[in-house]
Amino acid sequence: MSDVATTRLPLAGLRVLDYAQYVAGPFAAMLLADLGAEVIKVEPPRGDAWRHYEPLTADGGKWFLSLNRNKKSVVADLKTEEGQQFSAALIRTADVVIHNMPPARARSFGLDRQSVAAVNPQAVWCCVSAFGSAGPDSATLGYDLIAQAASGLLLADARPGDEVPRRSGGIAMADLTAGLLTFSAALIGLTDRFRRAAAGGADEQARGIEVSLLGAALAVQVQRFVAVNPAPDPSGGTSYCDDTRLTQIATAVADSDELEPYYRCYRAADGFIALACLNHAQRVKVSGLLGVDDPWAANPQAVPADAAEYTARSALKDAFAEAISVKPVAHWIAVFEELGIPGGPVHEISQAHHAEQVRANGLVQTIDQPGIGQVSLLGSLFTIDGTAAPDAVSAPRLGQHTEALRESLSQVQTFEGIDHQ
């Protein structure tokens, strides 16, 4: 983003230090950059580990590019005194500090809340942990898959025939949700700091906010994470999901799908279409349109009273499918729109890059990435005052901005010694 364009954005003039690697923290920091913050990615000498996952160049691949546009990169070896001195100098200038290190490592690198506050009490501190800072697993190493496994999310899409649990679509739901929560945490901390400053409490220490992958994985399941009069776990937490439970869970998921004709995908004459009716009025419209009589339209999620009701309700899906199959997707989209029935075509993710609706809202941008060429990726999620965000800047080379940042720091404080390879 150009300096002129950036000054129009809400977080212009704020500095965010992104010490995080992989997904959650960098995603949060990128969203802050999209709102105008200057985001400095502080990397070890080898760089963010994500740079080396399926790399397209020595500086990274598409996974890294997708989470690190609009940032600057500096190298600081936090295992050395010189690197920690440079880090502390950066922290003195920061409004937000984000990291995803285990507690012991964060302390040794001067990135725990107390160390950051000692250097800059006005810096909002955000930590992305695996399992939170309390409890028996607080020091356990964990990534998205482990958090999904621990939270039950890994079994949410279990299907008959699965030999082992699997991530739905291979999507890092815990990581990405944690990134959104961390983004929110940073904004909450900044809002609180500005509010207290306006009330005369400018000298108060800024907030320290922690987000966990475990909590994020549970947040995705918030509507299911409800237990009425829950009984104690008879195993005391020592039993695990096995083949028998996987089959039982997969069967329950399949049974639930069998009984829901209004919120599922169907095959039209020339492709697939998604139908999503969540209220009684919409269900009555679509069942009438398709010529299907449904006595259970008021509550299609209710448990069948008996086997006969189960069979009858299961047959509704087949009746819907037969009616929809005879007309093309475009026909149904037009009819649904006219009647106010929520529905839409099923696209591959590659089609979304070219979709008019996606492009009209600035949700895809093309950047010129050095060493790779043109790269199409997710654009800003924000439209501000009716204006889409400025064009994105390519993800930085490792250490690309180290020298410039060191020079700017030296103008306001004495500092020497940094490995900026």
mmCIF file of N, CA and C in Angstrom, residues 50-133:
data_model
loop_
_atom_site.group_PDB
_atom_site.id
_atom_site.type_symbol
_atom_site.label_atom_id
_atom_site.label_comp_id
_atom_site.label_asym_id
_atom_site.label_seq_id
_atom_site.Cartn_x
_atom_site.Cartn_y
_atom_site.Cartn_z
ATOM 1 N N TRP A 50 6.885 -21.074 8.068
ATOM 2 C CA TRP A 50 5.926 -21.215 6.973
ATOM 3 C C TRP A 50 6.526 -20.829 5.626
ATOM 4 N N ARG A 51 7.632 -20.060 5.644
ATOM 5 C CA ARG A 51 8.316 -19.737 4.391
ATOM 6 C C ARG A 51 8.817 -21.002 3.696
ATOM 7 N N HIS A 52 9.084 -22.033 4.465
ATOM 8 C CA HIS A 52 9.731 -23.231 3.926
ATOM 9 C C HIS A 52 8.738 -24.350 3.631
ATOM 10 N N TYR A 53 7.448 -24.075 3.787
ATOM 11 C CA TYR A 53 6.432 -25.089 3.513
ATOM 12 C C TYR A 53 5.999 -24.958 2.055
ATOM 13 N N GLU A 54 6.296 -25.975 1.262
ATOM 14 C CA GLU A 54 6.015 -25.962 -0.173
ATOM 15 C C GLU A 54 6.480 -24.652 -0.812
ATOM 16 N N PRO A 55 7.774 -24.323 -0.661
ATOM 17 C CA PRO A 55 8.256 -23.020 -1.147
ATOM 18 C C PRO A 55 8.237 -22.913 -2.671
ATOM 19 N N LEU A 56 7.897 -21.723 -3.159
ATOM 20 C CA LEU A 56 7.996 -21.426 -4.588
ATOM 21 C C LEU A 56 9.331 -20.760 -4.893
ATOM 22 N N THR A 57 9.865 -20.049 -3.880
ATOM 23 C CA THR A 57 11.189 -19.437 -3.974
ATOM 24 C C THR A 57 11.855 -19.634 -2.620
ATOM 25 N N ALA A 58 13.083 -19.150 -2.500
ATOM 26 C CA ALA A 58 13.789 -19.264 -1.221
ATOM 27 C C ALA A 58 13.084 -18.488 -0.127
ATOM 28 N N ASP A 59 12.249 -17.515 -0.508
ATOM 29 C CA ASP A 59 11.570 -16.659 0.465
ATOM 30 C C ASP A 59 10.159 -17.117 0.794
ATOM 31 N N GLY A 60 9.685 -18.196 0.198
ATOM 32 C CA GLY A 60 8.375 -18.679 0.601
ATOM 33 C C GLY A 60 7.520 -19.180 -0.541
ATOM 34 N N GLY A 61 6.397 -19.829 -0.155
ATOM 35 C CA GLY A 61 5.431 -20.344 -1.110
ATOM 36 C C GLY A 61 4.080 -19.709 -0.896
ATOM 37 N N LYS A 62 3.074 -20.305 -1.520
ATOM 38 C CA LYS A 62 1.757 -19.658 -1.503
ATOM 39 C C LYS A 62 1.152 -19.611 -0.104
ATOM 40 N N TRP A 63 1.482 -20.583 0.763
ATOM 41 C CA TRP A 63 0.937 -20.570 2.114
ATOM 42 C C TRP A 63 1.451 -19.351 2.884
ATOM 43 N N PHE A 64 2.731 -19.057 2.698
ATOM 44 C CA PHE A 64 3.320 -17.897 3.356
ATOM 45 C C PHE A 64 2.788 -16.597 2.751
ATOM 46 N N LEU A 65 2.730 -16.546 1.415
ATOM 47 C CA LEU A 65 2.268 -15.335 0.742
ATOM 48 C C LEU A 65 0.851 -14.973 1.163
ATOM 49 N N SER A 66 0.031 -15.994 1.397
ATOM 50 C CA SER A 66 -1.381 -15.749 1.688
ATOM 51 C C SER A 66 -1.598 -15.043 3.015
ATOM 52 N N LEU A 67 -0.608 -15.067 3.910
ATOM 53 C CA LEU A 67 -0.786 -14.545 5.265
ATOM 54 C C LEU A 67 0.141 -13.379 5.603
ATOM 55 N N ASN A 68 0.956 -12.948 4.666
ATOM 56 C CA ASN A 68 2.002 -11.981 5.024
ATOM 57 C C ASN A 68 2.159 -10.816 4.062
ATOM 58 N N ARG A 69 1.126 -10.545 3.262
ATOM 59 C CA ARG A 69 1.199 -9.354 2.417
ATOM 60 C C ARG A 69 1.075 -8.102 3.290
ATOM 61 N N ASN A 70 1.465 -6.988 2.738
ATOM 62 C CA ASN A 70 1.359 -5.676 3.410
ATOM 63 C C ASN A 70 2.191 -5.590 4.694
ATOM 64 N N LYS A 71 3.248 -6.401 4.811
ATOM 65 C CA LYS A 71 4.100 -6.365 6.000
ATOM 66 C C LYS A 71 5.536 -6.007 5.622
ATOM 67 N N LYS A 72 6.285 -5.592 6.639
ATOM 68 C CA LYS A 72 7.730 -5.446 6.520
ATOM 69 C C LYS A 72 8.386 -6.606 7.258
ATOM 70 N N SER A 73 9.592 -6.969 6.863
ATOM 71 C CA SER A 73 10.301 -8.069 7.527
ATOM 72 C C SER A 73 11.651 -7.603 8.040
ATOM 73 N N VAL A 74 11.905 -7.920 9.323
ATOM 74 C CA VAL A 74 13.235 -7.721 9.884
ATOM 75 C C VAL A 74 13.694 -9.033 10.507
ATOM 76 N N VAL A 75 14.975 -9.229 10.565
ATOM 77 C CA VAL A 75 15.557 -10.424 11.169
ATOM 78 C C VAL A 75 16.167 -10.053 12.515
ATOM 79 N N ALA A 76 15.805 -10.820 13.541
ATOM 80 C CA ALA A 76 16.399 -10.652 14.870
ATOM 81 C C ALA A 76 16.577 -12.036 15.470
ATOM 82 N N ASP A 77 17.807 -12.394 15.749
ATOM 83 C CA ASP A 77 18.085 -13.692 16.373
ATOM 84 C C ASP A 77 17.886 -13.539 17.881
ATOM 85 N N LEU A 78 16.699 -13.944 18.360
ATOM 86 C CA LEU A 78 16.348 -13.743 19.760
ATOM 87 C C LEU A 78 17.097 -14.684 20.699
ATOM 88 N N LYS A 79 17.919 -15.556 20.153
ATOM 89 C CA LYS A 79 18.769 -16.406 20.986
ATOM 90 C C LYS A 79 20.062 -15.683 21.365
ATOM 91 N N THR A 80 20.245 -14.490 20.826
ATOM 92 C CA THR A 80 21.453 -13.716 21.108
ATOM 93 C C THR A 80 21.092 -12.426 21.831
ATOM 94 N N GLU A 81 22.062 -11.880 22.550
ATOM 95 C CA GLU A 81 21.845 -10.619 23.256
ATOM 96 C C GLU A 81 21.573 -9.496 22.269
ATOM 97 N N GLU A 82 22.330 -9.495 21.151
ATOM 98 C CA GLU A 82 22.137 -8.445 20.154
ATOM 99 C C GLU A 82 20.722 -8.479 19.577
ATOM 100 N N GLY A 83 20.235 -9.696 19.283
ATOM 101 C CA GLY A 83 18.894 -9.822 18.736
ATOM 102 C C GLY A 83 17.831 -9.352 19.715
ATOM 103 N N GLN A 84 18.024 -9.668 20.989
ATOM 104 C CA GLN A 84 17.047 -9.242 21.985
ATOM 105 C C GLN A 84 17.099 -7.729 22.204
ATOM 106 N N GLN A 85 18.284 -7.142 22.075
ATOM 107 C CA GLN A 85 18.386 -5.684 22.173
ATOM 108 C C GLN A 85 17.612 -5.015 21.038
ATOM 109 N N PHE A 86 17.751 -5.556 19.846
ATOM 110 C CA PHE A 86 17.031 -5.012 18.696
ATOM 111 C C PHE A 86 15.525 -5.180 18.889
ATOM 112 N N SER A 87 15.139 -6.347 19.369
ATOM 113 C CA SER A 87 13.727 -6.617 19.626
ATOM 114 C C SER A 87 13.159 -5.633 20.649
ATOM 115 N N ALA A 88 13.889 -5.410 21.721
ATOM 116 C CA ALA A 88 13.430 -4.473 22.751
ATOM 117 C C ALA A 88 13.304 -3.067 22.188
ATOM 118 N N ALA A 89 14.245 -2.692 21.314
ATOM 119 C CA ALA A 89 14.165 -1.368 20.693
ATOM 120 C C ALA A 89 12.919 -1.241 19.837
ATOM 121 N N LEU A 90 12.571 -2.293 19.136
ATOM 122 C CA LEU A 90 11.337 -2.294 18.340
ATOM 123 C C LEU A 90 10.107 -2.219 19.245
ATOM 124 N N ILE A 91 10.120 -2.991 20.320
ATOM 125 C CA ILE A 91 8.964 -3.018 21.232
ATOM 126 C C ILE A 91 8.702 -1.638 21.812
ATOM 127 N N ARG A 92 9.750 -0.859 22.069
ATOM 128 C CA ARG A 92 9.564 0.495 22.613
ATOM 129 C C ARG A 92 8.748 1.372 21.667
ATOM 130 N N THR A 93 8.724 1.028 20.396
ATOM 131 C CA THR A 93 8.002 1.841 19.406
ATOM 132 C C THR A 93 6.654 1.246 19.033
ATOM 133 N N ALA A 94 6.280 0.117 19.634
ATOM 134 C CA ALA A 94 5.117 -0.647 19.170
ATOM 135 C C ALA A 94 3.834 -0.259 19.891
ATOM 136 N N ASP A 95 2.725 -0.424 19.185
ATOM 137 C CA ASP A 95 1.396 -0.287 19.781
ATOM 138 C C ASP A 95 0.804 -1.663 20.094
ATOM 139 N N VAL A 96 1.185 -2.666 19.332
ATOM 140 C CA VAL A 96 0.692 -4.035 19.539
ATOM 141 C C VAL A 96 1.847 -4.993 19.326
ATOM 142 N N VAL A 97 1.937 -5.997 20.184
ATOM 143 C CA VAL A 97 2.928 -7.075 20.037
ATOM 144 C C VAL A 97 2.172 -8.399 19.999
ATOM 145 N N ILE A 98 2.402 -9.187 18.948
ATOM 146 C CA ILE A 98 1.734 -10.483 18.784
ATOM 147 C C ILE A 98 2.788 -11.573 18.708
ATOM 148 N N HIS A 99 2.581 -12.648 19.476
ATOM 149 C CA HIS A 99 3.469 -13.807 19.347
ATOM 150 C C HIS A 99 2.689 -15.093 19.597
ATOM 151 N N ASN A 100 3.258 -16.217 19.209
ATOM 152 C CA ASN A 100 2.611 -17.519 19.443
ATOM 153 C C ASN A 100 3.602 -18.532 20.017
ATOM 154 N N MET A 101 4.462 -18.058 20.891
ATOM 155 C CA MET A 101 5.491 -18.921 21.473
ATOM 156 C C MET A 101 5.004 -19.555 22.776
ATOM 157 N N PRO A 102 5.484 -20.760 23.101
ATOM 158 C CA PRO A 102 5.188 -21.344 24.409
ATOM 159 C C PRO A 102 5.710 -20.442 25.522
ATOM 160 N N PRO A 103 5.135 -20.525 26.713
ATOM 161 C CA PRO A 103 5.489 -19.595 27.796
ATOM 162 C C PRO A 103 6.980 -19.518 28.102
ATOM 163 N N ALA A 104 7.648 -20.663 28.212
ATOM 164 C CA ALA A 104 9.066 -20.642 28.572
ATOM 165 C C ALA A 104 9.905 -19.956 27.501
ATOM 166 N N ARG A 105 9.600 -20.232 26.253
ATOM 167 C CA ARG A 105 10.365 -19.615 25.165
ATOM 168 C C ARG A 105 10.089 -18.115 25.108
ATOM 169 N N ALA A 106 8.834 -17.737 25.289
ATOM 170 C CA ALA A 106 8.498 -16.312 25.274
ATOM 171 C C ALA A 106 9.269 -15.565 26.357
ATOM 172 N N ARG A 107 9.363 -16.166 27.558
ATOM 173 C CA ARG A 107 10.118 -15.524 28.637
ATOM 174 C C ARG A 107 11.589 -15.395 28.279
ATOM 175 N N SER A 108 12.149 -16.443 27.714
ATOM 176 C CA SER A 108 13.581 -16.407 27.390
ATOM 177 C C SER A 108 13.880 -15.402 26.282
ATOM 178 N N PHE A 109 12.883 -15.098 25.454
ATOM 179 C CA PHE A 109 13.068 -14.142 24.360
ATOM 180 C C PHE A 109 12.579 -12.741 24.706
ATOM 181 N N GLY A 110 12.118 -12.540 25.953
ATOM 182 C CA GLY A 110 11.631 -11.226 26.352
ATOM 183 C C GLY A 110 10.296 -10.859 25.744
ATOM 184 N N LEU A 111 9.463 -11.882 25.455
ATOM 185 C CA LEU A 111 8.176 -11.621 24.810
ATOM 186 C C LEU A 111 6.978 -11.992 25.675
ATOM 187 N N ASP A 112 7.213 -12.424 26.921
ATOM 188 C CA ASP A 112 6.091 -12.640 27.823
ATOM 189 C C ASP A 112 5.500 -11.277 28.198
ATOM 190 N N ARG A 113 4.318 -11.292 28.782
ATOM 191 C CA ARG A 113 3.636 -10.025 29.023
ATOM 192 C C ARG A 113 4.450 -9.113 29.937
ATOM 193 N N GLN A 114 5.033 -9.666 31.001
ATOM 194 C CA GLN A 114 5.766 -8.841 31.956
ATOM 195 C C GLN A 114 6.969 -8.176 31.295
ATOM 196 N N SER A 115 7.685 -8.939 30.453
ATOM 197 C CA SER A 115 8.873 -8.373 29.800
ATOM 198 C C SER A 115 8.495 -7.276 28.816
ATOM 199 N N VAL A 116 7.447 -7.510 28.043
ATOM 200 C CA VAL A 116 7.008 -6.495 27.080
ATOM 201 C C VAL A 116 6.537 -5.243 27.811
ATOM 202 N N ALA A 117 5.758 -5.429 28.895
ATOM 203 C CA ALA A 117 5.249 -4.286 29.662
ATOM 204 C C ALA A 117 6.387 -3.496 30.302
ATOM 205 N N ALA A 118 7.442 -4.203 30.698
ATOM 206 C CA ALA A 118 8.574 -3.511 31.307
ATOM 207 C C ALA A 118 9.271 -2.592 30.305
ATOM 208 N N VAL A 119 9.291 -3.010 29.048
ATOM 209 C CA VAL A 119 9.921 -2.213 27.998
ATOM 210 C C VAL A 119 8.979 -1.123 27.496
ATOM 211 N N ASN A 120 7.697 -1.487 27.343
ATOM 212 C CA ASN A 120 6.714 -0.547 26.805
ATOM 213 C C ASN A 120 5.344 -0.851 27.408
ATOM 214 N N PRO A 121 4.995 -0.217 28.504
ATOM 215 C CA PRO A 121 3.723 -0.511 29.171
ATOM 216 C C PRO A 121 2.504 -0.142 28.341
ATOM 217 N N GLN A 122 2.674 0.648 27.286
ATOM 218 C CA GLN A 122 1.544 1.050 26.446
ATOM 219 C C GLN A 122 1.307 0.105 25.275
ATOM 220 N N ALA A 123 2.130 -0.927 25.146
ATOM 221 C CA ALA A 123 1.959 -1.877 24.043
ATOM 222 C C ALA A 123 0.921 -2.933 24.409
ATOM 223 N N VAL A 124 -0.081 -3.087 23.571
ATOM 224 C CA VAL A 124 -1.068 -4.153 23.750
ATOM 225 C C VAL A 124 -0.387 -5.481 23.421
ATOM 226 N N TRP A 125 -0.500 -6.429 24.342
ATOM 227 C CA TRP A 125 0.193 -7.725 24.206
ATOM 228 C C TRP A 125 -0.824 -8.792 23.852
ATOM 229 N N CYS A 126 -0.602 -9.494 22.756
ATOM 230 C CA CYS A 126 -1.500 -10.557 22.313
ATOM 231 C C CYS A 126 -0.701 -11.839 22.102
ATOM 232 N N CYS A 127 -1.160 -12.895 22.752
ATOM 233 C CA CYS A 127 -0.497 -14.191 22.644
ATOM 234 C C CYS A 127 -1.472 -15.225 22.094
ATOM 235 N N VAL A 128 -1.016 -15.994 21.127
ATOM 236 C CA VAL A 128 -1.783 -17.119 20.613
ATOM 237 C C VAL A 128 -1.126 -18.391 21.133
ATOM 238 N N SER A 129 -1.806 -19.082 22.047
ATOM 239 C CA SER A 129 -1.254 -20.314 22.589
ATOM 240 C C SER A 129 -2.020 -21.509 22.027
ATOM 241 N N ALA A 130 -1.508 -22.691 22.291
ATOM 242 C CA ALA A 130 -2.201 -23.895 21.835
ATOM 243 C C ALA A 130 -3.373 -24.226 22.748
ATOM 244 N N PHE A 131 -3.114 -24.273 24.069
ATOM 245 C CA PHE A 131 -4.126 -24.752 25.008
ATOM 246 C C PHE A 131 -4.426 -23.772 26.139
ATOM 247 N N GLY A 132 -3.966 -22.526 26.025
ATOM 248 C CA GLY A 132 -4.190 -21.572 27.098
ATOM 249 C C GLY A 132 -3.073 -21.625 28.115
ATOM 250 N N SER A 133 -3.059 -20.661 29.023
ATOM 251 C CA SER A 133 -1.951 -20.533 29.971
ATOM 252 C C SER A 133 -2.192 -21.247 31.292
#
